[in-house]
């Protein structure tokens, strides 16, 4: 018996290992890997070849995988998006904050989900309105986040709105799931004990806040001690234990642990370690086991289940599309339909709700399998539709707006050299500042201003850009305009400053500074010491290019295994604040910025692959 147990574990581990390799070979980039793991589990499980038997090993590891999945779901929530930063809206953008819009949309989703749930109860598909409301209203943050990242929409207003709706849905349905389990799983009244769990969570958060920046903690975070990782696992186990002690589900404690770690703003290295451990080991076992335990034969031979699956898929879509129509006040129909579609994706919380419902006797195992199957189908269809319907036809046409305040021999050549396929430029210059005659006669569209008064510039829409370059002849004015642009929420502001004092002051405000004097000195020094480097920087045929890694298919791929064989070299990799010298074993991560040199043709091909 023990031999069969270990053999089943080996089969599941091999299935989890081979799944992403097969996906890469078959180029199934649109399919979430967790969905592929469930499908592989179905093939090797009781619905397929029946190669896996029940075992204590698999049950324990699968449970730990579920707990860690809920932890990482909480960790994915970026609470900084709830901050309502002052930002001047561009024409056609929402006048309300993404948070307010998201609350309104999710309220609509919840109300409509309740109505649809009553319809399913009246039709005799299910007896519990509460559980069906959870199933219909939930949104998979684990599918929405990578889809938005791949589409490079995480920082756009539209992308932030979609993300925030998913975050609010994730938080709300998790809390409602805990309330559901407390009401139907106990004799009643135990849901008030959830306050103890949240109280313990708040206490641990403040303890973590106190010790987070201590020097001895940073020392213990290195080497074999890895105190940060130990602290995270301790937090998970403590909150899971408290959660079970007060009669709640263990996944609520794990989810709360993830949100606390997210609030503490851990360093990215720790987050990568946790992701690697979770998605590299425990979580794949959990998803494979979902497929293993699913009995498709009984599901597909039950007429009621066959009728329920398409009806529930329609309900999921209607519950998201109708409330999202609120966005039609600012966005076109294509954007609104696409947003509603991607928000239809649902997975982890449906699996959790179905498992809890079956365990406490609200639904049977057949209904649990049907609900999970619907979640899997939604995760296959919605990302593919979103990429086809929205990303391909809308995002491919996106250009960055770059504003230049001050038309001179520095800014105007930059305008000419920027690729018109990716950048839309705007030049502003005052009438009283006389342009160089040769520049004035050139074919530049320069908008003349009365003066550089920030209020007047704001009224003219000068700050409604993605990147702003401030390069007038007055450094104090450059500083004033740069700070004003930052206050209005311009994402990138570049200012020409020669004085070190002003430069340090602006850098503290996240303003990027360039100095003609320092740049010239550095280039001249490089020309003497390393003329070949200068040749790379100035030769247009082999210039330096920046390429962003946005394709999830290459997240975790080492450069040695990277399948792109173009005429180029990766010179540097920037990951957050870290600068990495690449070698064969260097692993690519999402949002990495690659500095490459080579022919423009191959760089363009690389961008198509990675961005």
XYZ file of C-alpha atoms in Angstrom:
611
model
C 0.000 0.000 0.000
C 2.863 2.339 0.869
C 4.488 1.465 -2.475
C 1.306 2.469 -4.368
C 1.171 5.709 -2.361
C 4.704 6.703 -3.368
C 4.080 5.643 -6.971
C 0.987 7.854 -7.177
C 2.990 10.750 -5.781
C 5.658 10.201 -8.449
C 3.013 10.190 -11.198
C 1.505 13.485 -9.968
C 4.923 15.134 -9.582
C 5.921 14.059 -13.100
C 2.612 15.368 -14.476
C 3.167 18.735 -12.798
C 6.743 18.868 -14.121
C 5.920 17.941 -17.722
C 2.820 20.152 -18.111
C 4.591 23.522 -18.684
C 7.137 21.818 -20.976
C 4.339 20.421 -23.157
C 2.584 23.818 -23.154
C 5.771 25.477 -24.353
C 6.284 22.892 -27.093
C 2.675 23.133 -28.255
C 2.774 26.967 -27.989
C -0.337 27.107 -25.784
C 0.493 30.571 -24.410
C -3.119 31.707 -24.042
C -3.953 28.818 -21.693
C -3.252 29.445 -17.971
C -0.838 26.805 -16.718
C -3.095 25.964 -13.745
C -5.898 25.053 -16.161
C -3.483 22.855 -18.127
C -2.541 21.120 -14.855
C -6.196 20.342 -14.153
C -6.612 18.943 -17.674
C -3.513 16.746 -17.231
C -4.938 15.611 -13.893
C -8.158 14.578 -15.649
C -6.121 12.537 -18.145
C -4.167 10.633 -15.491
C -7.052 10.466 -12.988
C -10.271 8.489 -12.686
C -11.727 10.116 -15.806
C -8.726 9.006 -17.879
C -6.068 6.341 -17.346
C -6.704 6.066 -13.570
C -3.007 6.060 -12.696
C -3.356 7.777 -9.297
C -4.648 6.206 -6.073
C -5.668 7.961 -2.861
C -2.749 8.565 -0.550
C -1.932 10.453 2.637
C 1.055 12.013 0.877
C -1.058 13.473 -1.917
C -3.857 14.590 0.390
C -1.415 16.441 2.666
C 0.549 18.075 -0.154
C -2.648 19.015 -2.002
C -4.058 20.664 1.133
C -0.803 22.565 1.660
C -0.922 23.612 -2.006
C -4.449 24.974 -1.560
C -3.398 26.888 1.557
C -0.351 28.323 -0.199
C -2.458 29.256 -3.245
C -4.780 31.285 -1.018
C -1.738 32.889 0.612
C -0.311 33.924 -2.763
C -3.764 35.186 -3.823
C -3.692 37.548 -0.849
C -0.078 38.459 -1.619
C -1.040 39.429 -5.197
C -3.213 42.275 -3.907
C -1.379 45.580 -4.320
C -2.977 47.891 -1.767
C -1.226 50.915 -3.277
C -3.845 50.924 -6.058
C -6.422 52.004 -3.468
C -4.542 55.294 -3.023
C -6.460 58.106 -4.719
C -3.587 60.119 -6.157
C -4.248 63.554 -7.560
C -4.041 63.252 -11.288
C -5.402 65.347 -14.088
C -7.576 63.206 -16.320
C -7.089 63.101 -20.030
C -10.045 63.700 -22.275
C -12.213 60.590 -22.455
C -10.877 59.157 -19.185
C -13.082 58.640 -16.102
C -13.604 61.669 -13.883
C -14.120 59.332 -10.916
C -11.311 57.416 -9.245
C -10.824 53.767 -10.257
C -11.676 52.769 -6.672
C -15.120 54.427 -6.716
C -15.863 52.993 -10.152
C -14.763 49.521 -9.010
C -16.984 49.621 -5.919
C -19.989 50.633 -8.035
C -19.315 47.886 -10.599
C -18.772 45.164 -7.989
C -21.926 46.204 -6.138
C -23.784 45.692 -9.409
C -22.086 42.289 -9.861
C -23.113 41.200 -6.351
C -26.743 42.334 -6.721
C -27.109 40.669 -10.115
C -25.439 37.496 -8.783
C -28.038 37.259 -6.023
C -30.863 37.591 -8.574
C -29.339 34.946 -10.870
C -28.764 32.639 -7.881
C -32.445 32.762 -6.999
C -33.190 31.798 -10.611
C -30.954 28.708 -10.303
C -32.619 27.758 -7.005
C -36.115 28.148 -8.470
C -35.043 26.020 -11.474
C -34.029 23.238 -9.067
C -30.309 23.143 -9.888
C -29.173 23.982 -6.350
C -30.751 24.625 -2.943
C -28.451 27.279 -1.500
C -28.656 30.905 -2.758
C -25.649 32.000 -0.685
C -23.283 29.451 -2.237
C -24.468 30.119 -5.786
C -24.021 33.875 -5.235
C -20.401 33.235 -4.243
C -19.870 31.080 -7.338
C -21.300 33.668 -9.741
C -19.826 36.834 -8.213
C -16.226 35.708 -7.745
C -13.412 36.771 -10.103
C -10.057 35.030 -10.501
C -7.293 37.480 -9.598
C -4.795 34.785 -10.619
C -6.058 34.954 -14.216
C -6.750 38.704 -14.437
C -3.299 39.809 -13.209
C -1.123 37.861 -15.716
C -3.522 38.715 -18.557
C -3.251 42.448 -17.824
C 0.523 42.164 -17.416
C 0.885 40.461 -20.760
C -1.221 43.202 -22.376
C 0.973 45.867 -20.641
C -2.148 47.397 -19.072
C -1.252 47.244 -15.378
C -0.381 50.956 -15.204
C -3.127 52.282 -17.473
C -6.296 53.767 -15.966
C -8.407 51.158 -17.732
C -6.181 48.306 -16.567
C -6.148 49.616 -12.993
C -9.947 49.777 -12.998
C -10.234 46.148 -14.155
C -7.611 45.085 -11.608
C -9.339 46.904 -8.753
C -12.710 45.320 -9.566
C -11.012 41.911 -9.382
C -9.254 42.813 -6.105
C -12.472 44.005 -4.448
C -14.278 40.887 -5.679
C -11.463 38.683 -4.354
C -11.507 40.306 -0.908
C -15.296 40.429 -0.641
C -15.997 36.892 -1.780
C -13.287 35.506 0.482
C -14.903 37.191 3.495
C -18.366 36.039 2.369
C -17.005 32.506 1.949
C -15.826 32.567 5.559
C -19.264 33.777 6.677
C -20.911 31.036 4.573
C -18.761 28.314 6.149
C -19.482 29.700 9.636
C -23.253 29.782 9.114
C -23.708 26.397 7.444
C -20.775 24.513 8.908
C -21.440 25.227 12.571
C -24.499 25.531 14.770
C -24.460 29.287 14.204
C -23.011 32.362 15.817
C -19.388 31.318 15.263
C -18.951 33.901 12.515
C -18.510 36.488 15.257
C -15.382 34.591 16.262
C -13.902 35.730 12.940
C -13.221 39.026 14.714
C -10.660 37.152 16.814
C -8.906 36.018 13.650
C -8.799 39.526 12.215
C -7.664 40.870 15.609
C -4.745 38.418 15.644
C -3.947 39.420 12.058
C -3.837 43.120 12.963
C -1.619 42.384 15.976
C 0.813 40.363 13.855
C 0.857 43.136 11.238
C 2.025 45.717 13.792
C 4.587 43.303 15.194
C 5.921 42.769 11.670
C 5.970 46.530 11.095
C 8.089 47.054 14.218
C 10.684 44.395 13.415
C 10.726 44.752 9.631
C 13.397 47.457 9.428
C 15.583 46.289 12.318
C 19.210 45.791 11.339
C 19.463 42.323 12.909
C 16.517 41.159 10.761
C 18.323 42.257 7.593
C 21.420 40.392 8.786
C 19.433 37.211 9.489
C 17.773 37.423 6.060
C 20.992 36.319 4.367
C 22.768 33.015 4.109
C 21.184 29.859 5.467
C 19.012 31.625 8.042
C 16.527 33.346 5.645
C 14.551 34.804 8.541
C 12.096 36.537 6.195
C 11.001 33.247 4.626
C 10.746 31.617 8.061
C 8.629 34.521 9.300
C 6.231 34.191 6.362
C 5.684 30.466 6.896
C 5.253 31.018 10.627
C 2.639 33.681 9.887
C 0.757 31.320 7.534
C 0.702 28.422 10.008
C -0.293 30.637 12.980
C -3.188 32.275 11.111
C -4.336 28.937 9.640
C -4.338 27.470 13.156
C -6.253 30.451 14.572
C -8.689 30.289 11.659
C -9.498 26.640 12.326
C -9.699 27.283 16.087
C -12.474 29.868 15.651
C -14.418 27.565 13.328
C -13.454 29.252 10.039
C -11.831 27.655 7.009
C -8.049 27.343 7.018
C -7.857 29.098 3.636
C -9.187 32.312 5.216
C -6.192 32.367 7.554
C -3.857 31.745 4.628
C -5.486 34.509 2.562
C -5.250 36.908 5.514
C -1.547 36.033 5.886
C -1.004 36.933 2.225
C -2.725 40.310 2.581
C -0.661 41.111 5.695
C 2.600 40.307 3.908
C 1.460 42.454 0.958
C 0.704 45.356 3.332
C 4.215 45.030 4.784
C 5.649 45.584 1.263
C 8.181 42.735 1.151
C 11.224 42.964 -1.091
C 10.852 41.442 -4.533
C 13.465 38.780 -3.896
C 11.347 37.322 -1.078
C 8.218 37.469 -3.263
C 10.069 35.591 -6.040
C 11.178 32.952 -3.520
C 7.611 32.435 -2.309
C 6.259 32.329 -5.874
C 8.932 29.826 -6.863
C 8.161 27.543 -3.942
C 4.388 27.778 -4.340
C 4.005 27.586 -8.117
C 7.041 25.346 -8.487
C 6.002 22.632 -6.035
C 2.867 22.713 -3.865
C 0.288 24.487 -6.046
C 0.783 22.300 -9.174
C 0.105 19.216 -7.023
C -3.164 20.785 -5.845
C -4.390 21.581 -9.357
C -3.347 18.205 -10.779
C -5.250 16.517 -7.944
C -8.377 18.523 -8.787
C -8.320 16.944 -12.222
C -7.464 13.512 -10.808
C -10.517 13.551 -8.504
C -12.932 14.896 -11.142
C -15.286 12.253 -12.539
C -16.153 13.535 -16.005
C -18.041 10.397 -16.963
C -20.698 10.869 -14.294
C -20.860 14.624 -14.996
C -21.357 14.263 -18.730
C -23.987 11.545 -18.370
C -26.198 13.559 -16.026
C -28.782 15.600 -18.022
C -29.187 18.165 -15.238
C -25.438 18.793 -15.057
C -25.216 19.063 -18.853
C -27.918 21.720 -18.734
C -26.349 23.515 -15.744
C -22.882 24.006 -17.285
C -23.843 26.276 -20.232
C -26.459 28.118 -18.135
C -23.904 28.848 -15.418
C -21.361 30.048 -17.978
C -23.990 32.455 -19.354
C -24.797 33.607 -15.805
C -21.106 34.282 -15.109
C -20.873 36.367 -18.267
C -24.132 38.294 -17.717
C -23.258 39.039 -14.074
C -20.047 40.787 -15.213
C -21.015 42.304 -18.577
C -24.147 44.142 -17.356
C -22.525 45.989 -14.374
C -19.398 46.752 -16.439
C -21.617 48.694 -18.876
C -21.162 51.516 -16.332
C -17.708 52.004 -17.910
C -19.405 52.866 -21.220
C -19.581 56.468 -19.939
C -15.847 56.767 -20.659
C -14.760 53.829 -22.825
C -15.795 52.392 -26.183
C -17.851 49.220 -26.615
C -14.825 47.058 -27.425
C -13.122 48.001 -24.157
C -16.269 47.488 -22.069
C -17.087 44.068 -23.539
C -13.455 42.996 -23.139
C -13.417 44.088 -19.482
C -16.609 42.163 -18.755
C -15.201 39.077 -20.463
C -11.897 38.926 -18.590
C -13.727 39.519 -15.293
C -15.801 36.409 -16.050
C -12.741 34.226 -15.409
C -13.029 32.412 -12.101
C -11.030 29.577 -10.579
C -9.475 29.427 -7.094
C -12.391 30.723 -5.019
C -14.920 28.656 -6.971
C -12.822 25.584 -6.199
C -12.690 26.660 -2.545
C -16.430 27.368 -2.338
C -17.318 24.110 -4.101
C -15.012 22.072 -1.840
C -16.414 23.695 1.309
C -19.994 23.298 0.087
C -19.440 19.592 -0.571
C -17.685 19.035 2.761
C -20.458 20.590 4.857
C -23.183 18.855 2.836
C -24.716 21.797 0.959
C -23.940 20.189 -2.442
C -22.902 16.697 -3.533
C -19.647 15.648 -5.183
C -21.228 15.693 -8.640
C -22.278 19.340 -8.278
C -18.814 20.171 -6.926
C -17.253 18.704 -10.064
C -19.664 20.635 -12.296
C -18.831 23.948 -10.623
C -15.092 23.307 -10.963
C -15.527 22.308 -14.618
C -17.344 25.593 -15.334
C -14.489 27.509 -13.662
C -11.933 25.682 -15.815
C -13.879 26.438 -19.017
C -14.126 30.128 -18.084
C -10.344 30.313 -17.604
C -9.733 28.745 -20.991
C -12.147 30.938 -22.961
C -11.951 34.415 -21.402
C -8.181 35.179 -21.624
C -8.158 33.977 -25.249
C -11.155 36.163 -26.130
C -9.652 39.180 -24.323
C -6.391 38.907 -26.240
C -8.144 38.397 -29.562
C -10.888 40.987 -29.165
C -9.109 43.762 -27.248
C -5.332 43.432 -27.130
C -4.768 42.573 -30.791
C -6.962 45.365 -32.178
C -6.546 48.094 -29.558
C -3.258 47.789 -27.684
C -1.224 47.253 -30.862
C -2.172 50.793 -31.850
C -1.146 52.325 -28.527
C 1.325 55.188 -28.586
C 2.998 56.990 -25.725
C 2.441 60.736 -25.552
C 5.714 62.590 -24.938
C 5.650 66.323 -24.194
C 8.698 68.595 -24.575
C 8.632 71.977 -22.808
C 11.334 74.018 -24.468
C 12.312 73.591 -28.122
C 16.088 73.709 -28.501
C 19.098 71.840 -29.876
C 18.673 69.150 -27.206
C 14.977 68.396 -27.421
C 14.307 68.808 -31.143
C 16.738 66.132 -32.396
C 15.175 63.765 -29.822
C 11.753 64.460 -31.290
C 13.050 63.628 -34.752
C 14.704 60.383 -33.591
C 11.769 58.932 -31.621
C 9.998 56.115 -33.470
C 6.605 57.406 -34.641
C 5.148 53.897 -34.336
C 5.462 54.059 -30.539
C 5.626 57.759 -29.601
C 3.432 60.789 -30.270
C 5.408 63.993 -29.579
C 4.290 67.506 -28.572
C 6.640 70.525 -28.474
C 5.938 73.714 -26.516
C 7.910 76.954 -26.614
C 7.236 80.545 -25.550
C 6.927 83.299 -28.119
C 9.422 85.571 -26.371
C 12.146 82.863 -26.323
C 13.658 83.168 -29.776
C 14.463 79.885 -31.497
C 17.702 79.214 -33.309
C 17.135 80.226 -36.958
C 18.109 76.809 -38.324
C 15.704 75.139 -35.909
C 12.921 77.599 -36.641
C 13.156 76.797 -40.337
C 12.946 73.045 -39.751
C 9.700 71.160 -40.104
C 8.712 70.832 -36.462
C 5.199 71.347 -35.160
C 5.927 73.711 -32.285
C 3.071 75.136 -30.240
C 3.886 78.643 -29.035
C 2.948 79.710 -25.498
C 2.565 83.087 -23.854
C 4.666 81.962 -20.892
C 5.527 78.868 -18.845
C 2.986 79.470 -16.068
C 2.095 75.985 -14.670
C -1.614 76.798 -14.298
C -1.887 77.955 -17.910
C 0.060 74.920 -19.121
C -2.284 72.679 -17.166
C -5.294 74.336 -18.796
C -3.760 73.770 -22.233
C -3.304 70.050 -21.514
C 0.500 70.161 -21.594
C 0.665 67.731 -18.648
C -1.728 65.199 -20.216
C 1.132 62.989 -21.396
C 2.830 59.749 -20.411
C 6.337 61.269 -20.429
C 7.218 64.946 -19.946
C 10.636 66.436 -20.763
C 11.297 69.886 -19.246
C 14.249 71.630 -20.874
C 13.886 75.418 -20.782
C 16.844 77.733 -20.270
C 15.871 78.382 -16.615
C 16.690 75.602 -14.149
C 14.426 76.965 -11.393
C 11.590 76.988 -13.898
C 12.451 73.433 -14.922
C 12.265 72.393 -11.283
C 8.902 74.126 -10.744
C 7.329 72.570 -13.853
C 8.729 69.116 -13.091
C 7.343 69.097 -9.533
C 3.993 70.419 -10.744
C 3.817 67.609 -13.322
C 4.563 65.016 -10.643
C 1.780 66.415 -8.442
C -0.624 66.003 -11.368
C 0.358 62.351 -11.690
C 2.526 62.350 -14.831
C 4.172 58.933 -14.704
C 7.635 59.962 -15.970
C 9.080 63.456 -15.732
C 12.567 64.268 -17.062
C 14.113 67.653 -16.219
C 17.292 69.334 -17.425
C 19.232 70.400 -14.302
C 22.913 71.311 -13.965
C 23.040 72.254 -10.267
C 23.725 69.244 -7.971
C 21.560 70.668 -5.167
C 18.497 70.998 -7.399
C 19.239 67.608 -8.924
C 19.203 65.838 -5.525
C 15.981 67.604 -4.561
C 14.186 66.482 -7.710
C 15.439 62.906 -7.513
C 13.801 62.617 -4.074
C 10.488 63.433 -5.802
C 11.013 60.681 -8.428
C 11.900 63.182 -11.154
C 14.507 61.903 -13.620
C 17.316 64.419 -14.089
C 19.767 64.891 -16.937
C 22.726 67.249 -17.095
C 24.320 68.342 -20.346
C 27.651 68.955 -18.606
C 27.783 65.618 -16.782
C 26.570 63.717 -19.858
C 29.207 65.358 -22.063
C 31.983 64.673 -19.544
C 30.934 61.035 -19.167
C 30.755 60.541 -22.929
C 34.115 62.232 -23.485
C 35.729 60.075 -20.791
C 34.216 56.950 -22.342
C 35.474 58.008 -25.768
C 39.025 58.091 -24.372
C 38.862 54.962 -22.219
C 36.449 52.751 -24.187
C 35.844 54.034 -27.725
C 34.112 50.786 -28.736
C 31.417 51.367 -26.098
C 30.759 54.848 -27.456
C 30.568 53.385 -30.931
C 27.815 51.022 -29.782
C 25.905 53.911 -28.196
C 26.165 56.224 -31.199
C 26.061 53.782 -34.123
C 22.450 53.653 -35.300
C 22.935 50.219 -36.868
C 23.991 48.630 -33.568
C 22.526 50.919 -30.904
C 21.390 49.997 -27.398
C 17.693 49.152 -27.046
C 15.405 48.554 -24.094
C 13.003 45.600 -24.238
C 10.475 44.748 -21.498
C 9.606 41.144 -20.577
C 5.792 41.027 -20.571
C 5.091 37.575 -22.014
C 4.340 35.123 -19.139
C 5.509 32.242 -21.342
C 9.116 33.358 -20.728
C 8.789 34.001 -16.983
C 11.326 31.669 -15.355
C 13.122 30.764 -18.609
C 16.925 30.842 -18.385
C 18.904 32.640 -21.092
C 20.535 29.338 -21.963
C 17.087 27.926 -22.816
C 15.738 31.124 -24.388
C 14.568 30.075 -27.880
C 15.330 33.418 -29.611
C 18.416 33.206 -31.833
C 18.672 36.635 -33.419
C 21.679 38.830 -34.157
C 21.734 40.569 -30.780
C 23.317 40.450 -27.329
C 21.672 41.067 -23.937
C 24.004 43.538 -22.240
C 22.179 44.129 -18.952
C 18.990 43.161 -17.115
C 17.282 45.635 -14.795
C 14.914 44.051 -12.246
C 13.373 46.718 -10.055
C 16.339 48.531 -8.531
C 18.732 45.656 -9.238
C 21.166 45.629 -12.176
C 22.029 42.092 -13.300
C 24.948 41.034 -15.498
C 23.396 38.269 -17.656
C 24.867 34.804 -18.127
C 23.539 31.486 -19.362
C 21.868 30.530 -16.066
C 20.222 33.929 -15.561
C 16.441 33.475 -15.357
C 14.062 35.966 -16.980
C 11.233 37.407 -14.893
C 8.114 39.366 -15.803
C 8.719 43.144 -15.942
C 12.482 42.681 -16.437
C 14.004 45.458 -18.576
C 16.569 44.062 -21.013
C 19.259 46.296 -22.497
C 20.215 44.720 -25.822
C 22.437 45.619 -28.756
C 22.094 44.369 -32.300
C 20.363 45.114 -35.562
C 17.045 46.935 -35.389
C 15.317 44.143 -37.316
C 16.147 41.504 -34.725
C 15.333 43.861 -31.851
C 11.888 44.341 -33.387
C 11.445 40.560 -33.554
C 12.516 40.258 -29.910
C 9.952 42.888 -28.891
C 7.215 40.903 -30.632
C 8.246 37.800 -28.690
C 8.633 39.380 -25.240
C 6.306 42.379 -25.238
